[in-house]
mmCIF file of C-alpha atoms and ligand atoms in Angstrom:
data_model
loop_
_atom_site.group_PDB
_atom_site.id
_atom_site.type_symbol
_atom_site.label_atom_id
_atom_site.label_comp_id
_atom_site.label_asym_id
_atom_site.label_seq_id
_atom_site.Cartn_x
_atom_site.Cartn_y
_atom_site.Cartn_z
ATOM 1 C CA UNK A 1 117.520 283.732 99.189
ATOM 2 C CA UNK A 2 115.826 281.822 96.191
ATOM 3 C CA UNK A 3 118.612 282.806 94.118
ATOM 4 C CA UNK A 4 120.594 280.059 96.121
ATOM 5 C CA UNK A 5 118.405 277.573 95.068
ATOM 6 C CA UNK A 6 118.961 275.682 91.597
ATOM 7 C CA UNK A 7 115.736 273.974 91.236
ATOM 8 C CA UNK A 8 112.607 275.693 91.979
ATOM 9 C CA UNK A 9 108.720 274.810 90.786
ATOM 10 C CA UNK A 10 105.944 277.516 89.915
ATOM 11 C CA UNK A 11 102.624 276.477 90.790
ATOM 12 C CA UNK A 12 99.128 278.700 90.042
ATOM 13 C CA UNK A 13 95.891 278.848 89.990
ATOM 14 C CA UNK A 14 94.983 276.988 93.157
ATOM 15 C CA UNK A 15 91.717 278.409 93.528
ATOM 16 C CA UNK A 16 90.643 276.579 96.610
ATOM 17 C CA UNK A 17 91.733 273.316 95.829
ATOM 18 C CA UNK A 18 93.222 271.433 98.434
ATOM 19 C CA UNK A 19 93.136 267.903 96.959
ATOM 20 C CA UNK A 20 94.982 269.411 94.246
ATOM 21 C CA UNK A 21 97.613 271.296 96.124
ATOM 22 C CA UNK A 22 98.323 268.109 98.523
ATOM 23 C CA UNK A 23 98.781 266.170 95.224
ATOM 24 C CA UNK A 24 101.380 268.578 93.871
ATOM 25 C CA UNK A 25 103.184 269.178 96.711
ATOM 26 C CA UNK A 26 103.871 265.980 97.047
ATOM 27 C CA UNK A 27 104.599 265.477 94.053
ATOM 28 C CA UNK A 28 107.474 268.469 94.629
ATOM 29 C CA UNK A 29 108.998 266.573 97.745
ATOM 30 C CA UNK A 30 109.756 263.797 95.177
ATOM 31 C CA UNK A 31 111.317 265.878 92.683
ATOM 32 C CA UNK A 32 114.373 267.418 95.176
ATOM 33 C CA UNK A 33 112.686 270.865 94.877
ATOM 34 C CA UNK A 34 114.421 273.827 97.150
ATOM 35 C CA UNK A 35 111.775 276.289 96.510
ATOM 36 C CA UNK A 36 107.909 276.580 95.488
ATOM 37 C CA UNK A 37 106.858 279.947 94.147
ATOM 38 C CA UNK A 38 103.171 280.715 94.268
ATOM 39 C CA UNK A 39 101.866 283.021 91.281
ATOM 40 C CA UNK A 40 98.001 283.874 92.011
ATOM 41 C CA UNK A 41 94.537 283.095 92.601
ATOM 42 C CA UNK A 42 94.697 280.773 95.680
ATOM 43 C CA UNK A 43 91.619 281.611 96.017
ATOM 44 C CA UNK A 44 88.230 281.583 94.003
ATOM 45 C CA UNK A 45 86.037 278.554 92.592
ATOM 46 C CA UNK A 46 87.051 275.694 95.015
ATOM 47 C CA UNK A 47 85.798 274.847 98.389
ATOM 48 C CA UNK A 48 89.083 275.268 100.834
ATOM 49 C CA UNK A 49 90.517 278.750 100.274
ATOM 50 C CA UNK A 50 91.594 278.988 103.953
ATOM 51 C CA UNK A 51 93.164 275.317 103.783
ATOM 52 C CA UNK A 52 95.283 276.510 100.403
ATOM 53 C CA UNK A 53 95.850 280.250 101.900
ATOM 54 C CA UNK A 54 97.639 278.807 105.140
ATOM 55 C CA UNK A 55 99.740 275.919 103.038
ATOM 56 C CA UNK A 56 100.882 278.517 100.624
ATOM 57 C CA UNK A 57 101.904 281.265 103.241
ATOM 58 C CA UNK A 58 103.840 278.746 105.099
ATOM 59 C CA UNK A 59 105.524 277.143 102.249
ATOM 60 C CA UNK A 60 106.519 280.004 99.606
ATOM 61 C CA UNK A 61 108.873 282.284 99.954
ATOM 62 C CA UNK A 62 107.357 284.524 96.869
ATOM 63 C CA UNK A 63 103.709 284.821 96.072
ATOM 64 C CA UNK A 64 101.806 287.321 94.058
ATOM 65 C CA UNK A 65 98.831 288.389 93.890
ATOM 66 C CA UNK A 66 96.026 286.518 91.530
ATOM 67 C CA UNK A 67 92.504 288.886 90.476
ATOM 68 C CA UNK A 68 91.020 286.137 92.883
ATOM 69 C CA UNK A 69 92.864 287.572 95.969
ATOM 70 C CA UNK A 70 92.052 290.959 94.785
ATOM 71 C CA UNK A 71 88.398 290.518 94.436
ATOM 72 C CA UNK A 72 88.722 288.902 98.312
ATOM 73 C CA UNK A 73 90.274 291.989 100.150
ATOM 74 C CA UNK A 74 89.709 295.539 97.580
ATOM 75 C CA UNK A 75 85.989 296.004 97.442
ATOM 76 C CA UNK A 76 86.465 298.524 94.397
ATOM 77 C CA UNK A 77 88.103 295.570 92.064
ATOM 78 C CA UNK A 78 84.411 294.456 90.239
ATOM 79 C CA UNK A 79 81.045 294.864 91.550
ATOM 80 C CA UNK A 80 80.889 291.166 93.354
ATOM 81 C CA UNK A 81 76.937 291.605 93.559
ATOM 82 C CA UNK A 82 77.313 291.326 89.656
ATOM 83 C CA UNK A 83 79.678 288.270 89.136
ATOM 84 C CA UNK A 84 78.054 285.089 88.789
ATOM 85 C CA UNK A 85 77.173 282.722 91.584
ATOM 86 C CA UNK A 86 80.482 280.369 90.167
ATOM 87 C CA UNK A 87 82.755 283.512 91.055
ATOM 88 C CA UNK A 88 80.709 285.427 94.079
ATOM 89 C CA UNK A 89 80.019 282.255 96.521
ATOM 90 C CA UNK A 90 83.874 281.763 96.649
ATOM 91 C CA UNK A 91 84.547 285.005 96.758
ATOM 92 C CA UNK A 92 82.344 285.345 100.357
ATOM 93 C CA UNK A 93 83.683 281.922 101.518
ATOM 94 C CA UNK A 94 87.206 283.379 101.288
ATOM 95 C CA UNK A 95 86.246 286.623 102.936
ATOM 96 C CA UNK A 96 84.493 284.673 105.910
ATOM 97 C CA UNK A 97 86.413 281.662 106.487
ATOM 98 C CA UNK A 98 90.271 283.921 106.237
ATOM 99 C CA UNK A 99 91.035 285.242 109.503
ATOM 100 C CA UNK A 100 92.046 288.955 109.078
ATOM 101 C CA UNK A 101 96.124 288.288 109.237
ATOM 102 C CA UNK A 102 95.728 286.451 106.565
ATOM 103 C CA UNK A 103 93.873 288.636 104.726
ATOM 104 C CA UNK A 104 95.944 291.699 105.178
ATOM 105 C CA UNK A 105 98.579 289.352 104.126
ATOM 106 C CA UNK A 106 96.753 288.867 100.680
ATOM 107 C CA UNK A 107 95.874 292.568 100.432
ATOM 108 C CA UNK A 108 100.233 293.130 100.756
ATOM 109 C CA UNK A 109 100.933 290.347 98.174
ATOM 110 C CA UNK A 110 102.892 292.367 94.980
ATOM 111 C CA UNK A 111 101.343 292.195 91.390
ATOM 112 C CA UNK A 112 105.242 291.252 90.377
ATOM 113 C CA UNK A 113 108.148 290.094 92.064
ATOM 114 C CA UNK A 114 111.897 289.333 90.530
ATOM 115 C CA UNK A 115 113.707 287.178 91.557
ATOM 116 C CA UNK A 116 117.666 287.016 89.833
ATOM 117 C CA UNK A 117 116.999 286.014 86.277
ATOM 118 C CA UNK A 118 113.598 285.434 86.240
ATOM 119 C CA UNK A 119 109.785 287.743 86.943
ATOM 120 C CA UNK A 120 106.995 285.801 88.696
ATOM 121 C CA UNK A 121 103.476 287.729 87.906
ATOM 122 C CA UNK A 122 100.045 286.134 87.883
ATOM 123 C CA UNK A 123 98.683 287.882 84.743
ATOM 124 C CA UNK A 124 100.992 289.727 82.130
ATOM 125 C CA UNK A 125 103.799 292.047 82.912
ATOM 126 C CA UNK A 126 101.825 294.707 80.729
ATOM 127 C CA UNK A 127 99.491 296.238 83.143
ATOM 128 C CA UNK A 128 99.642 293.495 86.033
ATOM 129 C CA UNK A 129 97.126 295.525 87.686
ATOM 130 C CA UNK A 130 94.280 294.708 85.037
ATOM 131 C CA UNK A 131 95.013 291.255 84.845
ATOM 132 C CA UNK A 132 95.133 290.969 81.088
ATOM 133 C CA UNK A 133 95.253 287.399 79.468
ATOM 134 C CA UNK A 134 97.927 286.536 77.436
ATOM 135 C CA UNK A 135 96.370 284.477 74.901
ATOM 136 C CA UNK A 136 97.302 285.681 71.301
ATOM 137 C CA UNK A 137 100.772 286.698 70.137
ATOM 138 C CA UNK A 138 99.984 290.145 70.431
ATOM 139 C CA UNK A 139 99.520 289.648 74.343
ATOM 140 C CA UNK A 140 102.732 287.943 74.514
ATOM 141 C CA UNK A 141 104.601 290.585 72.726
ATOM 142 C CA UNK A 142 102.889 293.396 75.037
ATOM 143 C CA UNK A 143 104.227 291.027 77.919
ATOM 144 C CA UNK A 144 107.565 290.913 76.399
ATOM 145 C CA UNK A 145 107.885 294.944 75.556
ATOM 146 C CA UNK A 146 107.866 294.976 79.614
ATOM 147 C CA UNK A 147 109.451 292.153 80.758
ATOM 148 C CA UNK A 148 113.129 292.880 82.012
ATOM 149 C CA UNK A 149 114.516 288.990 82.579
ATOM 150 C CA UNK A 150 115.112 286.300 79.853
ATOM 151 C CA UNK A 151 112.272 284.504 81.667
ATOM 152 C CA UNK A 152 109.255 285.181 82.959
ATOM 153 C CA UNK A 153 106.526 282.639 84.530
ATOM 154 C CA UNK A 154 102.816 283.408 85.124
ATOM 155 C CA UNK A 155 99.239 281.565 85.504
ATOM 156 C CA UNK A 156 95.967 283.291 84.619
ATOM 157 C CA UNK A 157 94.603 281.322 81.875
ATOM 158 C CA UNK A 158 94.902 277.946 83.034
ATOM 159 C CA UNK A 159 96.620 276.451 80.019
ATOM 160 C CA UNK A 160 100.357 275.750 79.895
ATOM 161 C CA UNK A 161 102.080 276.824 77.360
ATOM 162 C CA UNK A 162 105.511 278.446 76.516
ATOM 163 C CA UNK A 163 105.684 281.758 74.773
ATOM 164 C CA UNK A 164 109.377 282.450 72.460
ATOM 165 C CA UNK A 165 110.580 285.651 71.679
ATOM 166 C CA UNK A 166 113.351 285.411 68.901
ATOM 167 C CA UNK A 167 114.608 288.755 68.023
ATOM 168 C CA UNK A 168 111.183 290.068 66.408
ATOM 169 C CA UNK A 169 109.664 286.817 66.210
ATOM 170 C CA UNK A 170 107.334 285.520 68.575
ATOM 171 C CA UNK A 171 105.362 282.132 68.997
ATOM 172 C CA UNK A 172 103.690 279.661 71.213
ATOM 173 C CA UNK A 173 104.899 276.397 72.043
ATOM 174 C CA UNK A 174 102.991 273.550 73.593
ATOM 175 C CA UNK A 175 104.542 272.077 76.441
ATOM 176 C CA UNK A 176 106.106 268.514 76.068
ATOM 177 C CA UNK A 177 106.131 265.570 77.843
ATOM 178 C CA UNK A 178 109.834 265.724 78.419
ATOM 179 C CA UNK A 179 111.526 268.649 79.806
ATOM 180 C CA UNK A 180 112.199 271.956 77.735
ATOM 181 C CA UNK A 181 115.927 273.325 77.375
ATOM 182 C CA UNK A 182 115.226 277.166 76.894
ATOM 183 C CA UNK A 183 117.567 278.835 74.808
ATOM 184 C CA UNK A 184 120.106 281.092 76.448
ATOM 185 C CA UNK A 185 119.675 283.425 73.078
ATOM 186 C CA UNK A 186 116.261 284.074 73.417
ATOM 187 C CA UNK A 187 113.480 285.281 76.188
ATOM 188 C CA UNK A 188 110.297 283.230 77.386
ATOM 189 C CA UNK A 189 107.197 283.791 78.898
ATOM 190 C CA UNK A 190 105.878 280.531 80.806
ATOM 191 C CA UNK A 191 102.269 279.543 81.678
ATOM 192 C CA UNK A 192 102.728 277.008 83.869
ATOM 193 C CA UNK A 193 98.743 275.917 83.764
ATOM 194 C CA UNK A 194 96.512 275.510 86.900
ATOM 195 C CA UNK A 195 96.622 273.287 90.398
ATOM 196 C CA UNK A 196 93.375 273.380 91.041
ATOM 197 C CA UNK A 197 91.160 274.155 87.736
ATOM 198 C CA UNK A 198 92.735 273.021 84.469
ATOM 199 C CA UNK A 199 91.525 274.245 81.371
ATOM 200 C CA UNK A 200 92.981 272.267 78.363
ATOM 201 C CA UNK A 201 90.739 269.189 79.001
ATOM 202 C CA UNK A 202 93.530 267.588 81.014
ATOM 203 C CA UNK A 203 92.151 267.339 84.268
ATOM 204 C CA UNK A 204 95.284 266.695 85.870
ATOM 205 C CA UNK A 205 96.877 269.138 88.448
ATOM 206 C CA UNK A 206 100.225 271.326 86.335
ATOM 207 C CA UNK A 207 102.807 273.238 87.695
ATOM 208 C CA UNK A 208 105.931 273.373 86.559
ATOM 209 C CA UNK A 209 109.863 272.727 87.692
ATOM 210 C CA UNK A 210 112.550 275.110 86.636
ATOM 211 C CA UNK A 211 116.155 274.048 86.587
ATOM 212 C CA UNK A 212 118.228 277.411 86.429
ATOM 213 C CA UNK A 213 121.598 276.165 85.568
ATOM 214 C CA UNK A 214 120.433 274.490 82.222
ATOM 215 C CA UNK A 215 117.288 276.620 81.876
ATOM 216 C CA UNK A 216 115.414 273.496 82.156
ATOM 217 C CA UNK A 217 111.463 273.628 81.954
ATOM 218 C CA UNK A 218 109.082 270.262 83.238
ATOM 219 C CA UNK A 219 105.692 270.277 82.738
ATOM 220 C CA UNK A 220 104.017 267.713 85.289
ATOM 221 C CA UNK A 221 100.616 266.865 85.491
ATOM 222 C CA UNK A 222 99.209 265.287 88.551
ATOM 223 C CA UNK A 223 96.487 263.143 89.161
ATOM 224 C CA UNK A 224 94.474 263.967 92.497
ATOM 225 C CA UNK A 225 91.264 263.222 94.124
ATOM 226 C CA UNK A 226 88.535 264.677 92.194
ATOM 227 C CA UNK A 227 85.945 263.254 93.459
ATOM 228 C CA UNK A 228 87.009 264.855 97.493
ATOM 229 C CA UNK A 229 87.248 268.244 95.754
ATOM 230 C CA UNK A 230 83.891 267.770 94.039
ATOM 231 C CA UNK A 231 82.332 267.243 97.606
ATOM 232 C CA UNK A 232 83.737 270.046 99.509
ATOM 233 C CA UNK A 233 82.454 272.245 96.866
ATOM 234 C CA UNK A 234 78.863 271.017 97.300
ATOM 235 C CA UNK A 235 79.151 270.789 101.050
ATOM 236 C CA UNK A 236 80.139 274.866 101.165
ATOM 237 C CA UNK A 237 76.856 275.294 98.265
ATOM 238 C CA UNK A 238 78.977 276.938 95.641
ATOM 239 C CA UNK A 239 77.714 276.103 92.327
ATOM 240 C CA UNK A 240 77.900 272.889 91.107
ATOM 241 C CA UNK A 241 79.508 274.299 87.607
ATOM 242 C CA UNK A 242 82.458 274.544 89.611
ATOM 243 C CA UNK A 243 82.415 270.670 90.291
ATOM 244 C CA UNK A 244 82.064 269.474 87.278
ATOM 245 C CA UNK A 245 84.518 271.340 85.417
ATOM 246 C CA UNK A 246 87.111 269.671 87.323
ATOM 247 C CA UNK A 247 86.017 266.184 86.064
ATOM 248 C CA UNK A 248 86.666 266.970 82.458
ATOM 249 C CA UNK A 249 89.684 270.030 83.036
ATOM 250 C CA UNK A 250 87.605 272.827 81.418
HETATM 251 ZN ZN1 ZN B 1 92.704 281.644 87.966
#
């Protein structure tokens, strides 16, 4: 069904971020968008995970699953008792305030879906599982060596950026302003950066749109309400680490 649709955006990393998500998806309504594929981690950090969890499993027709999700509904994932407050207090706001349909419906979300020409995933395609970072050019090529469409998109680290592989060659670029024309030649891996928790000192909202026809990439970057995310982290006591990160996109 999404392979009907020539215009689709990839959004990631909500974590619990509801200001963000409203100011994205509205953002997507003015952009003549057909279809909105999630890529991981609605959960974790922020202080609305069941707000983002039922906007997300209404609206996308493919989601996969982010290590946030995981550390929600597989109790064998990390030792929670050992995370930090920052990760653990989400974590058990997620787990009380989900109903249990929709967290068996996180516990059935794939680590990988494909869809025509191109792989969603919320880590790397090596090992999706582990939810390795690809960060260095070596974790792009391992992402590469099992990726099995020209292009891939995924979330993870929070920074967008667009990973080339030319024949042996393989190298970062940083997103631009304007929109991207991939080449049909080559294969791409695409971090499309985070909704709800940048980390490239943009505090902006990103997600990107994908034209398929042209193999068009747009990086957007959203303003939202910061300050209304700030407070519904402090009224639901999660750390207040988690606030302020979002004021300065680290
Ligand atoms: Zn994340």
């Amino acid at each position: 069904m999404l392979d009907a649709h020539p215009r689709v955006a990839f959004i990631s990393d909500i974590h619990g971020n509801i200001d963000a998500l409203d100011a994205v998806l509205a953002d997507i309504r003015d952009h003549g968008v057909q279809a909105v594929v999630c890529l991981g981690d609605i959960v974790g950090y922020g202080g609305a995970p069941a707000e983002c969890v039922r906007k997300i499993g209404d609206l996308c027709p493919v989601v996969v699953m982010g290590n946030h999700e995981a550390m929600t509904v597989f109790d064998d994932i990390v030792y929670l008792e050992e995370m930090p407050s920052s990760i653990r207090r989400p974590i058990e706001l997620a787990r009380t305030s989900l109903t249990n349909e929709e967290l068996s419906w996180l516990r059935e979300l794939p680590l990988v879906s494909k869809i025509g020409c191109f792989t969603a995933v919320h880590s790397s395609l090596h090992h999706p599982g582990e939810f390795p970072y690809v960060f260095r050019t070596e974790d792009a090529r391992r992402n590469f060596k099992a990726q099995t469409t020209p292009v891939s998109f995924h979330g993870h680290s929070h920074v967008p950026i667009i990973w080339e592989e030319r024949g042996p060659v393989v190298k970062a670029h940083k997103p631009a302003l304007s929109n991207v024309r991939l080449s049909q030649q080559h294969r791409y891996t695409i971090n499309v950066g985070s909704v709800g928790q940048p980390r490239d000192g943009d505090p902006r909202a990103s997600y990107v749109i994908y034209e398929r026809e042209n193999r068009d990439v747009t990086f957007r970057r959203i303003p939202y309400d910061i300050e209304s995310a700030r407070r519904r982290i402090f009224s639901t006591r999660i750390s207040g680490r988690n606030a302020d990160r979002l004021s300065i996109g680290e």
